[in-house]
Short mmCIF file of C-alpha atoms in Angstrom, two decimals:
data_model
loop_
_atom_site.label_atom_id
_atom_site.label_comp_id
_atom_site.label_asym_id
_atom_site.label_seq_id
_atom_site.Cartn_x
_atom_site.Cartn_y
_atom_site.Cartn_z
CA MET A 1 -7.72 -22.61 0.36
CA CYS A 2 -5.27 -19.62 0.43
CA GLN A 3 -2.50 -19.93 2.39
CA LEU A 4 -1.43 -17.31 5.10
CA LEU A 5 2.05 -16.77 6.25
CA GLY A 6 2.56 -14.05 9.50
CA MET A 7 5.94 -13.21 11.34
CA ASN A 8 6.35 -11.66 14.23
CA CYS A 9 9.77 -10.94 15.50
CA ASN A 10 11.99 -8.75 18.88
CA ALA A 11 13.77 -7.27 16.40
CA PRO A 12 14.03 -6.69 12.17
CA THR A 13 14.50 -9.54 10.26
CA ASP A 14 14.27 -10.88 6.71
CA VAL A 15 11.06 -12.94 5.61
CA THR A 16 13.13 -14.19 2.64
CA PHE A 17 13.51 -17.96 3.79
CA SER A 18 10.34 -18.46 4.74
CA PHE A 19 8.92 -16.67 1.95
CA ARG A 20 10.93 -18.35 -0.92
CA GLY A 21 9.18 -21.65 0.53
CA PHE A 22 5.32 -20.25 0.60
CA ALA A 23 6.05 -18.08 -2.59
CA GLN A 24 6.06 -21.75 -3.94
CA ARG A 25 2.81 -22.61 -3.61
CA GLY A 26 1.56 -19.83 -5.49
CA GLY A 27 0.91 -21.77 -8.61
CA HIS A 28 4.25 -24.26 -8.55
CA THR A 29 3.54 -26.99 -5.24
CA ASP A 30 0.24 -25.71 -4.79
CA THR A 31 -2.52 -24.14 -7.14
CA HIS A 32 -2.77 -20.93 -5.64
CA ALA A 33 -2.38 -19.08 -8.76
CA ASP A 34 -5.25 -16.04 -7.93
CA GLY A 35 -2.63 -13.36 -6.97
CA TRP A 36 -0.67 -12.60 -3.57
CA GLY A 37 0.43 -10.01 -1.98
CA ILE A 38 2.78 -9.19 1.75
CA ALA A 39 2.82 -6.38 3.67
CA PHE A 40 6.14 -5.09 6.30
CA PHE A 41 5.69 -2.94 8.87
CA GLU A 42 9.12 -1.28 9.06
CA GLY A 43 10.12 1.35 11.89
CA ASP A 44 13.33 2.92 13.16
CA SER A 45 13.25 0.74 16.72
CA SER A 46 15.88 3.72 17.82
CA VAL A 47 12.43 6.55 18.09
CA ASP A 48 9.64 4.49 17.91
CA GLY A 49 10.66 1.81 20.75
CA ALA A 50 10.24 -1.97 20.62
CA GLY A 51 7.52 -3.31 18.54
CA HIS A 52 6.17 0.30 17.53
CA ASP A 53 6.65 -0.15 13.78
CA LYS A 54 4.67 2.56 11.95
CA GLY A 55 5.37 2.84 8.81
CA LEU A 56 4.35 0.01 6.15
CA ARG A 57 5.13 -1.49 3.10
CA HIS A 58 2.08 -3.53 0.76
CA PHE A 59 2.79 -5.31 -2.10
CA VAL A 60 0.10 -7.00 -4.50
CA ASP A 61 -0.19 -8.54 -7.43
CA HIS A 62 -2.61 -10.65 -9.32
CA LEU A 63 0.30 -12.83 -11.14
CA PRO A 64 0.76 -16.69 -9.38
CA ALA A 65 3.83 -15.68 -6.41
CA CYS A 66 5.94 -17.83 -7.87
CA GLU A 67 6.40 -15.96 -11.11
CA SER A 68 5.23 -12.57 -10.17
CA PRO A 69 8.64 -9.98 -11.00
CA VAL A 70 7.70 -8.55 -7.25
CA ALA A 71 7.56 -11.69 -5.42
CA ASP A 72 11.29 -12.38 -6.75
CA LEU A 73 12.38 -8.78 -5.75
CA ILE A 74 11.34 -9.58 -2.06
CA ARG A 75 13.27 -12.92 -2.71
CA ARG A 76 16.41 -11.27 -3.32
CA TYR A 77 15.97 -8.33 -1.36
CA PRO A 78 15.94 -8.77 2.59
CA ILE A 79 13.41 -5.91 3.51
CA LYS A 80 14.18 -6.19 7.90
CA SER A 81 10.54 -6.35 9.27
CA ARG A 82 9.11 -7.17 13.24
CA ASN A 83 5.29 -7.72 11.42
CA VAL A 84 4.69 -9.18 8.25
CA ILE A 85 1.24 -10.68 7.06
CA ALA A 86 1.28 -12.67 3.29
CA HIS A 87 -1.11 -14.26 1.42
CA ILE A 88 -1.67 -16.23 -1.51
CA ARG A 89 -4.90 -16.46 -3.00
CA LYS A 90 -7.09 -18.95 -4.76
CA ALA A 91 -10.25 -17.14 -5.62
CA THR A 92 -13.22 -18.41 -3.47
CA GLN A 93 -15.30 -15.47 -3.69
CA GLY A 94 -14.75 -11.76 -6.33
CA ARG A 95 -12.85 -12.52 -9.57
CA VAL A 96 -9.18 -12.90 -10.15
CA ALA A 97 -8.31 -8.70 -9.59
CA LEU A 98 -5.45 -6.47 -7.99
CA GLU A 99 -8.26 -4.80 -5.29
CA ASN A 100 -9.62 -8.73 -4.33
CA CYS A 101 -5.87 -9.46 -3.67
CA HIS A 102 -4.70 -9.31 0.33
CA PRO A 103 -3.49 -8.38 2.70
CA PHE A 104 -5.84 -5.41 2.90
CA VAL A 105 -4.77 -1.99 4.61
CA ARG A 106 -7.07 0.10 6.47
CA GLU A 107 -6.05 3.28 8.78
CA LEU A 108 -7.12 3.67 12.32
CA TRP A 109 -6.80 5.85 15.63
CA GLY A 110 -3.44 6.97 13.39
CA ARG A 111 -2.16 3.74 12.84
CA TYR A 112 -2.13 0.94 9.43
CA TRP A 113 -3.82 -2.90 10.22
CA VAL A 114 -3.39 -5.69 8.03
CA PHE A 115 -5.37 -8.01 7.57
CA ALA A 116 -5.35 -11.34 5.81
CA HIS A 117 -8.00 -14.37 5.20
CA ASN A 118 -8.21 -17.56 4.57
CA GLY A 119 -11.53 -19.56 4.01
CA ASN A 120 -14.95 -18.38 2.68
CA LEU A 121 -17.53 -16.88 4.58
CA ALA A 122 -20.90 -18.39 2.90
CA ALA A 123 -23.68 -15.05 2.20
CA TYR A 124 -21.39 -12.78 4.82
CA SER A 125 -22.97 -9.19 4.17
CA PRO A 126 -22.15 -7.52 7.53
CA ARG A 127 -24.08 -3.86 7.69
CA LEU A 128 -21.08 -1.79 7.05
CA HIS A 129 -22.61 2.16 8.36
CA GLY A 130 -19.34 3.49 9.72
CA SER A 131 -15.99 4.71 8.11
CA PHE A 132 -14.85 1.35 6.48
CA ARG A 133 -16.46 -0.25 2.97
CA PRO A 134 -14.18 -2.91 1.00
CA VAL A 135 -13.11 -1.50 -2.40
CA GLY A 136 -13.38 -5.21 -3.99
CA SER A 137 -15.59 -7.72 -3.73
CA THR A 138 -14.65 -10.40 -1.26
CA ASP A 139 -16.10 -12.01 1.79
CA SER A 140 -12.79 -11.32 3.69
CA GLU A 141 -12.56 -7.46 2.44
CA ARG A 142 -16.14 -7.34 4.08
CA ALA A 143 -15.25 -9.04 7.16
CA PHE A 144 -12.06 -6.61 7.97
CA CYS A 145 -14.08 -3.39 7.40
CA TRP A 146 -16.73 -4.89 10.04
CA ILE A 147 -13.99 -5.77 12.23
CA MET A 148 -12.99 -2.10 11.65
CA GLN A 149 -15.59 -0.35 12.26
CA GLU A 150 -16.15 -2.65 15.52
CA LEU A 151 -12.81 -2.08 16.85
CA ALA A 152 -13.45 1.89 16.51
CA LYS A 153 -17.19 1.28 18.06
CA SER A 154 -15.14 -0.54 20.86
CA HIS A 155 -12.27 1.68 21.73
CA ALA A 156 -12.27 5.51 22.04
CA ASP A 157 -8.41 5.31 21.02
CA VAL A 158 -6.01 2.49 20.51
CA PRO A 159 -6.04 0.45 23.78
CA SER A 160 -3.18 -2.06 24.67
CA ILE A 161 -2.97 -5.46 22.83
CA LYS A 162 -4.45 -7.38 26.05
CA GLU A 163 -7.94 -5.20 25.61
CA LEU A 164 -7.55 -5.65 21.75
CA SER A 165 -7.51 -9.14 22.02
CA ILE A 166 -10.74 -9.63 23.86
CA THR A 167 -12.64 -7.54 21.81
CA LEU A 168 -10.87 -9.31 18.66
CA ARG A 169 -11.47 -12.89 20.13
CA GLU A 170 -15.45 -11.33 20.57
CA LEU A 171 -15.58 -10.18 16.76
CA ALA A 172 -13.86 -13.37 15.20
CA ALA A 173 -16.22 -15.82 16.61
CA GLN A 174 -19.14 -13.88 15.30
CA ILE A 175 -17.92 -13.94 11.91
CA ALA A 176 -16.92 -17.47 12.06
CA ARG A 177 -20.37 -18.52 12.59
CA HIS A 178 -20.32 -17.86 8.63
CA GLY A 179 -17.45 -20.07 7.27
CA THR A 180 -13.81 -20.60 7.68
CA PHE A 181 -12.31 -17.47 9.16
CA ASN A 182 -8.92 -18.35 9.54
CA PHE A 183 -7.00 -14.80 9.45
CA LEU A 184 -4.17 -12.70 10.52
CA LEU A 185 -4.03 -9.22 11.65
CA SER A 186 -1.36 -6.80 12.67
CA ASN A 187 -0.97 -3.25 13.62
CA GLY A 188 2.92 -3.02 14.08
CA GLN A 189 2.60 -3.93 17.70
CA ALA A 190 1.41 -7.43 17.64
CA LEU A 191 0.79 -10.48 15.12
CA TRP A 192 -3.25 -11.60 16.32
CA ALA A 193 -4.12 -15.01 14.39
CA HIS A 194 -7.71 -16.86 14.40
CA ALA A 195 -7.91 -20.19 13.48
CA SER A 196 -10.98 -22.11 12.39
CA THR A 197 -9.41 -25.06 10.40
CA ASN A 198 -5.63 -24.92 9.29
CA LEU A 199 -3.35 -22.96 10.90
CA VAL A 200 -0.05 -23.74 13.01
CA TYR A 201 2.77 -21.91 14.84
CA VAL A 202 6.42 -22.08 15.63
CA GLU A 203 8.47 -19.92 18.00
CA ARG A 204 12.33 -19.86 17.01
CA ARG A 205 15.04 -18.72 19.67
CA HIS A 206 18.48 -19.58 20.83
CA PRO A 207 19.59 -22.41 20.39
CA PHE A 208 18.65 -21.76 16.38
CA ALA A 209 18.98 -24.36 14.65
CA HIS A 210 18.77 -25.76 10.63
CA ALA A 211 16.04 -25.79 8.99
CA THR A 212 14.54 -27.59 5.68
CA LEU A 213 11.96 -25.93 3.48
CA SER A 214 9.09 -28.13 2.80
CA ASP A 215 8.29 -26.58 -0.53
CA GLU A 216 11.74 -26.44 -1.97
CA ASP A 217 14.62 -28.50 -1.73
CA VAL A 218 16.55 -25.72 0.43
CA SER A 219 17.61 -25.41 3.66
CA VAL A 220 19.47 -23.07 6.28
CA ASN A 221 21.21 -22.54 9.34
CA PHE A 222 18.89 -20.03 11.09
CA GLU A 223 22.67 -20.06 13.78
CA GLU A 224 24.02 -18.03 11.32
CA HIS A 225 22.23 -15.21 10.70
CA THR A 226 20.82 -14.45 13.85
CA GLN A 227 21.78 -13.17 17.10
CA PRO A 228 21.25 -15.25 20.30
CA THR A 229 18.72 -12.67 21.63
CA ASP A 230 16.28 -12.75 18.04
CA ARG A 231 13.19 -14.72 18.93
CA ILE A 232 11.10 -14.95 16.26
CA ALA A 233 6.88 -16.68 15.16
CA VAL A 234 5.94 -17.94 12.55
CA VAL A 235 2.11 -18.14 11.69
CA VAL A 236 1.27 -19.98 8.91
CA THR A 237 -1.52 -22.52 7.00
CA ALA A 238 0.85 -25.87 6.53
CA PRO A 239 4.32 -25.87 8.43
CA LEU A 240 6.82 -24.61 6.29
CA THR A 241 9.90 -26.36 7.30
CA THR A 242 9.56 -30.15 7.97
CA ASN A 243 12.25 -30.65 10.85
CA GLU A 244 10.39 -28.01 13.11
CA ALA A 245 8.07 -28.28 15.93
CA TRP A 246 5.08 -26.93 14.85
CA THR A 247 1.81 -26.25 16.67
CA ALA A 248 -1.61 -26.16 15.41
CA PHE A 249 -4.26 -23.80 16.69
CA LYS A 250 -7.45 -25.40 17.61
CA PRO A 251 -10.60 -25.02 16.09
CA GLY A 252 -11.64 -21.43 17.41
CA GLU A 253 -8.48 -20.13 19.01
CA LEU A 254 -6.94 -16.60 18.96
CA LYS A 255 -3.75 -15.97 19.56
CA VAL A 256 -1.33 -13.08 19.91
CA PHE A 257 2.59 -13.01 19.14
CA VAL A 258 4.56 -10.19 20.66
CA ASP A 259 7.70 -9.49 20.65
CA GLY A 260 8.30 -12.80 18.94
CA ALA A 261 6.77 -15.14 20.89
CA LEU A 262 3.23 -16.35 21.91
CA ALA A 263 1.77 -13.73 24.47
CA ASP A 264 -0.47 -14.26 27.36
CA ALA A 265 -3.38 -11.77 26.17
CA MET B 1 11.52 21.10 -2.04
CA CYS B 2 10.21 17.58 -2.90
CA GLN B 3 9.71 16.53 -6.68
CA LEU B 4 6.10 15.28 -7.51
CA LEU B 5 5.15 13.24 -11.09
CA GLY B 6 1.66 12.30 -12.07
CA MET B 7 0.20 10.72 -15.10
CA ASN B 8 -3.51 10.14 -16.04
CA CYS B 9 -4.29 8.63 -18.95
CA ASN B 10 -7.01 7.03 -21.59
CA ALA B 11 -5.59 3.00 -21.64
CA PRO B 12 -3.12 1.82 -19.07
CA THR B 13 0.39 3.16 -20.11
CA ASP B 14 3.56 1.92 -18.18
CA VAL B 15 5.69 5.04 -16.98
CA THR B 16 8.95 3.34 -17.73
CA PHE B 17 10.01 6.48 -19.40
CA SER B 18 8.93 9.51 -17.14
CA PHE B 19 9.77 7.26 -13.98
CA ARG B 20 13.23 7.25 -15.51
CA GLY B 21 14.27 10.69 -15.21
CA PHE B 22 12.05 11.45 -12.86
CA ALA B 23 13.98 8.76 -10.07
CA GLN B 24 17.15 10.08 -11.26
CA ARG B 25 16.40 13.75 -9.51
CA GLY B 26 16.10 11.29 -5.73
CA GLY B 27 19.78 11.91 -5.17
CA HIS B 28 21.39 12.49 -8.51
CA THR B 29 20.67 15.22 -10.68
CA ASP B 30 18.81 16.95 -7.41
CA THR B 31 19.04 16.69 -4.16
CA HIS B 32 16.02 14.92 -3.12
CA ALA B 33 17.17 11.73 -1.07
CA ASP B 34 14.75 11.32 1.99
CA GLY B 35 12.81 8.50 0.48
CA TRP B 36 10.44 8.26 -2.19
CA GLY B 37 7.20 6.45 -3.80
CA ILE B 38 4.47 5.32 -6.29
CA ALA B 39 1.37 4.83 -6.18
CA PHE B 40 -0.57 2.76 -9.43
CA PHE B 41 -4.15 2.22 -10.21
CA GLU B 42 -5.11 -1.18 -11.91
CA GLY B 43 -8.30 -2.48 -13.11
CA ASP B 44 -9.47 -4.15 -15.81
CA SER B 45 -11.19 -2.22 -18.11
CA SER B 46 -13.53 -4.62 -19.70
CA VAL B 47 -14.93 -4.69 -16.49
CA ASP B 48 -14.67 -1.79 -14.84
CA GLY B 49 -15.49 0.40 -17.89
CA ALA B 50 -13.47 3.62 -18.72
CA GLY B 51 -11.37 4.79 -15.72
CA HIS B 52 -12.77 3.22 -12.89
CA ASP B 53 -10.10 1.48 -11.81
CA LYS B 54 -10.26 0.43 -7.86
CA GLY B 55 -7.13 -2.03 -7.28
CA LEU B 56 -4.46 0.04 -6.36
CA ARG B 57 -0.20 -1.11 -5.69
CA HIS B 58 1.62 1.38 -3.47
CA PHE B 59 6.02 1.54 -3.17
CA VAL B 60 7.16 3.78 -0.89
CA ASP B 61 10.85 4.00 0.33
CA HIS B 62 12.95 5.66 2.47
CA LEU B 63 16.45 4.54 0.16
CA PRO B 64 16.98 7.76 -2.40
CA ALA B 65 15.33 6.49 -5.41
CA CYS B 66 18.21 6.14 -7.51
CA GLU B 67 19.72 3.82 -5.68
CA SER B 68 16.59 1.99 -4.66
CA PRO B 69 15.94 -1.90 -5.56
CA VAL B 70 12.27 -1.44 -5.01
CA ALA B 71 12.84 1.95 -7.85
CA ASP B 72 14.88 -0.39 -9.83
CA LEU B 73 12.16 -2.69 -10.06
CA ILE B 74 9.59 -0.40 -11.24
CA ARG B 75 12.13 0.88 -14.09
CA ARG B 76 12.35 -2.59 -15.42
CA TYR B 77 9.30 -3.94 -14.87
CA PRO B 78 6.36 -2.13 -17.07
CA ILE B 79 3.13 -1.61 -14.97
CA LYS B 80 0.68 -0.44 -17.09
CA SER B 81 -1.74 2.13 -15.18
CA ARG B 82 -4.16 5.01 -15.96
CA ASN B 83 -3.71 6.99 -12.80
CA VAL B 84 0.11 6.71 -11.08
CA ILE B 85 1.42 9.68 -9.04
CA ALA B 86 4.81 9.43 -7.71
CA HIS B 87 6.76 11.91 -5.54
CA ILE B 88 10.30 12.05 -4.16
CA ARG B 89 10.46 13.46 -0.75
CA LYS B 90 13.17 16.90 0.53
CA ALA B 91 12.08 16.33 4.40
CA THR B 92 10.95 19.55 5.55
CA GLN B 93 8.97 18.18 8.07
CA GLY B 94 8.73 14.81 9.58
CA ARG B 95 12.02 12.73 10.03
CA VAL B 96 13.15 10.16 7.10
CA ALA B 97 11.18 7.38 7.71
CA LEU B 98 8.81 4.84 5.89
CA GLU B 99 5.26 6.24 7.27
CA ASN B 100 6.58 9.82 5.88
CA CYS B 101 7.56 8.54 2.58
CA HIS B 102 4.24 10.18 -0.02
CA PRO B 103 2.35 9.39 -1.73
CA PHE B 104 -0.30 8.42 1.15
CA VAL B 105 -3.60 6.42 0.99
CA ARG B 106 -6.94 6.33 2.64
CA GLU B 107 -10.15 4.29 1.42
CA LEU B 108 -13.27 6.66 1.15
CA TRP B 109 -16.63 5.14 -0.25
CA GLY B 110 -15.17 1.92 -1.43
CA ARG B 111 -12.27 3.42 -2.89
CA TYR B 112 -8.51 4.09 -2.45
CA TRP B 113 -7.27 7.90 -2.97
CA VAL B 114 -4.05 8.78 -3.09
CA PHE B 115 -2.10 11.64 -2.67
CA ALA B 116 1.27 13.37 -2.81
CA HIS B 117 2.38 17.05 -1.70
CA ASN B 118 5.13 18.95 -2.40
CA GLY B 119 5.53 22.42 -0.23
CA ASN B 120 5.78 23.42 3.48
CA LEU B 121 2.40 24.09 5.25
CA ALA B 122 3.76 26.01 8.18
CA ALA B 123 2.05 26.04 12.05
CA TYR B 124 -0.87 23.88 9.97
CA SER B 125 -2.97 21.49 12.73
CA PRO B 126 -6.18 20.84 11.34
CA ARG B 127 -8.74 19.73 13.70
CA LEU B 128 -9.09 16.53 12.53
CA HIS B 129 -11.96 14.48 14.37
CA GLY B 130 -13.71 12.29 11.66
CA SER B 131 -12.12 8.65 10.61
CA PHE B 132 -8.97 9.72 8.90
CA ARG B 133 -5.98 10.20 11.48
CA PRO B 134 -2.62 10.46 10.23
CA VAL B 135 0.15 7.61 10.92
CA GLY B 136 3.68 9.66 10.67
CA SER B 137 4.43 13.18 11.02
CA THR B 138 4.38 15.29 8.45
CA ASP B 139 2.34 18.45 7.40
CA SER B 140 1.28 16.25 4.11
CA GLU B 141 -0.41 13.67 5.65
CA ARG B 142 -1.91 16.14 8.04
CA ALA B 143 -3.24 17.88 5.02
CA PHE B 144 -4.59 14.79 3.23
CA CYS B 145 -6.36 13.64 6.38
CA TRP B 146 -8.31 17.15 6.44
CA ILE B 147 -9.02 16.51 3.03
CA MET B 148 -10.45 13.41 3.08
CA GLN B 149 -12.31 14.69 6.46
CA GLU B 150 -14.15 17.30 4.51
CA LEU B 151 -14.71 15.19 1.74
CA ALA B 152 -16.51 12.81 3.49
CA LYS B 153 -18.79 15.36 5.34
CA SER B 154 -19.47 16.68 2.50
CA HIS B 155 -20.54 13.86 0.16
CA ALA B 156 -23.00 10.81 1.23
CA ASP B 157 -21.48 9.05 -1.21
CA VAL B 158 -18.59 9.22 -4.31
CA PRO B 159 -20.07 12.36 -6.27
CA SER B 160 -18.80 13.54 -9.73
CA ILE B 161 -15.56 14.45 -11.03
CA LYS B 162 -17.30 17.92 -11.67
CA GLU B 163 -18.67 17.91 -7.64
CA LEU B 164 -15.79 16.71 -6.18
CA SER B 165 -13.52 19.28 -8.44
CA ILE B 166 -15.95 21.92 -6.91
CA THR B 167 -15.46 20.83 -3.41
CA LEU B 168 -10.92 20.08 -4.00
CA ARG B 169 -10.81 23.62 -5.43
CA GLU B 170 -12.45 25.31 -2.02
CA LEU B 171 -10.28 22.88 0.41
CA ALA B 172 -7.24 23.52 -1.18
CA ALA B 173 -7.71 27.05 -1.49
CA GLN B 174 -8.09 26.99 2.59
CA ILE B 175 -4.82 24.93 3.37
CA ALA B 176 -2.87 27.05 0.50
CA ARG B 177 -3.14 29.86 3.10
CA HIS B 178 -0.95 27.78 4.89
CA GLY B 179 1.88 27.27 2.69
CA THR B 180 3.21 26.39 -0.65
CA PHE B 181 0.44 23.92 -1.36
CA ASN B 182 1.37 21.60 -4.52
CA PHE B 183 -0.55 18.45 -4.97
CA LEU B 184 -1.45 15.66 -6.38
CA LEU B 185 -5.24 13.20 -6.28
CA SER B 186 -6.81 10.13 -7.58
CA ASN B 187 -9.50 7.88 -7.29
CA GLY B 188 -8.48 5.66 -10.44
CA GLN B 189 -11.18 7.78 -12.23
CA ALA B 190 -9.32 11.13 -12.94
CA LEU B 191 -6.04 13.31 -11.58
CA TRP B 192 -6.69 16.11 -9.57
CA ALA B 193 -3.30 18.41 -9.36
CA HIS B 194 -3.04 21.86 -7.48
CA ALA B 195 -0.20 24.45 -7.86
CA SER B 196 0.84 26.99 -5.53
CA THR B 197 4.15 27.27 -6.98
CA ASN B 198 5.83 24.97 -9.65
CA LEU B 199 3.77 22.39 -11.58
CA VAL B 200 3.81 22.00 -15.16
CA TYR B 201 1.87 19.35 -17.45
CA VAL B 202 1.83 18.09 -21.60
CA GLU B 203 -0.85 16.01 -23.08
CA ARG B 204 0.78 13.46 -25.57
CA ARG B 205 -1.91 12.55 -28.34
CA HIS B 206 -1.48 11.68 -31.68
CA PRO B 207 1.07 12.04 -34.10
CA PHE B 208 3.52 10.93 -31.00
CA ALA B 209 6.85 12.62 -31.09
CA HIS B 210 10.25 11.71 -30.32
CA ALA B 211 10.69 12.90 -26.56
CA THR B 212 14.03 13.17 -24.79
CA LEU B 213 14.87 13.29 -20.87
CA SER B 214 15.71 16.42 -18.90
CA ASP B 215 17.39 14.47 -16.56
CA GLU B 216 19.15 11.80 -18.36
CA ASP B 217 20.67 11.07 -21.91
CA VAL B 218 18.34 9.55 -23.38
CA SER B 219 15.19 9.97 -25.92
CA VAL B 220 12.26 8.23 -26.77
CA ASN B 221 10.17 7.90 -30.01
CA PHE B 222 6.26 7.46 -28.57
CA GLU B 223 5.36 6.20 -32.14
CA GLU B 224 7.07 3.16 -31.47
CA HIS B 225 4.98 2.35 -28.04
CA THR B 226 1.43 4.05 -28.60
CA GLN B 227 -1.71 3.14 -30.13
CA PRO B 228 -2.85 6.56 -32.60
CA THR B 229 -5.90 6.29 -29.91
CA ASP B 230 -3.81 6.92 -27.09
CA ARG B 231 -3.88 9.80 -24.90
CA ILE B 232 -1.50 10.50 -22.10
CA ALA B 233 -1.73 13.96 -19.56
CA VAL B 234 1.69 14.05 -17.22
CA VAL B 235 1.74 16.52 -14.59
CA VAL B 236 5.07 17.48 -13.15
CA THR B 237 6.64 20.27 -11.00
CA ALA B 238 9.50 20.66 -13.39
CA PRO B 239 9.62 19.50 -17.58
CA LEU B 240 10.80 16.25 -17.91
CA THR B 241 11.70 16.53 -21.25
CA THR B 242 13.53 19.25 -23.20
CA ASN B 243 11.68 19.27 -26.54
CA GLU B 244 7.69 18.98 -25.38
CA ALA B 245 5.67 21.68 -24.94
CA TRP B 246 4.80 21.69 -20.98
CA THR B 247 2.27 24.39 -19.57
CA ALA B 248 2.95 26.00 -16.21
CA PHE B 249 -0.06 25.85 -13.62
CA LYS B 250 -0.81 29.26 -12.66
CA PRO B 251 -0.85 29.73 -8.78
CA GLY B 252 -3.90 28.73 -7.12
CA GLU B 253 -5.19 26.57 -9.88
CA LEU B 254 -6.66 23.40 -9.14
CA LYS B 255 -7.07 21.34 -13.00
CA VAL B 256 -8.19 17.95 -13.20
CA PHE B 257 -7.45 15.40 -16.02
CA VAL B 258 -9.87 13.36 -17.38
CA ASP B 259 -8.67 10.12 -20.16
CA GLY B 260 -5.48 11.30 -20.64
CA ALA B 261 -6.84 14.72 -21.41
CA LEU B 262 -7.50 17.98 -19.10
CA ALA B 263 -11.06 17.93 -18.12
CA ASP B 264 -13.80 21.01 -17.85
CA ALA B 265 -14.57 20.70 -14.33
#
């Protein structure tokens, strides 16, 4: 099974601590050694306003995350972002190749959309007649292209987060009939997360406490690295820390995180 | 003026030497300090066949290339590729922001397309009614979106390199009426280069010789790093080396490089 990691914050935050434990699952504490990837939305909040980051950094590597020089860069270089999606791959469909590494990126309505999937969709060949075509050979990229195609058909221009959540809930349910469909999706405004099986989340906010990584003998005192107003939501396949209250998604649930908190949409 | 660098090879080659001199132009030997970017196509030639690389690594940074930790990674980590496009930005339109850093990437016909531009297109607002919309605010990304839209209209599926070159020549001429339009474009099969003003290229092949960088006191003996069958074409805004025979593009010329050599298309 692949591993997913998503982060949504109200202020640009570096993902160094969470990524550190997560990257260990790529070939070290777990067997997901078929490539990995991470995408960071980045903007200038003084210009773009809260939660409207349009710039994107996208890193993929077919080397195991625990050995990759690119992963090492990300562990050491604190890229600050309000929306991050990372993925460590255990190949079920599609060979080990760069074009099959998640997250995948497409542009729609003048925004980048980032998608990563965990699970396996059996015999899934959606009708792709629109402007989104897979480059690689995974069920995941096919699902993403179909979601983009259907979003483009459903809305003339970029809809509200609430409207997007309604459409995504319908689309996710249709795809989930074909198999396990845990996914993360972001357009730089919000983080959508859908669970078939394994997905948990935590909301970090004031008062911040100590947290200890599950995958490595490291702990951090978030209070030293945060402002009292900071809010950070983290969504992941399995809890990253041993002493925080992680909440499990119910099967079939789609949640949306905005400004570092679970949103009512 | 921005700086462009393109490389097209018949075997995966690292761009370390050329990028080393090129990156110095981002804020050190020249004044292009408004961000930079680089994209590498990467495939598995045993599976994909010659020149059909579908995977893509894409790095952008709004920090000057000579100071960027990401540029430092690329200088030190020899990513091997048959098609590379790099760009150092001097902002003429659009503020300094990640979404305005070249190269830009879009998907068409199940392939990634990478584009970088040098020049300035005055009052250029093409009619974008198709599926390609700019995320940032540059004339360059508008031109790229229009090229993608017109390619999609002109061909039902991915055409031959020769057919693409014919269409691109027509499109480039239309855009070039609006100003300076030096650009590089690749889909992982070939490298297209169009010059309005400044673009030069060199073809490196057996017997390989010593080359000395113009921007840094470094020389390399290519013979030590190559096979006799290797062919490498490099296209750049201004010659990177002081002792190689660089050929200047004529104004309005579009050239295409395939397997490390200028192609007849």
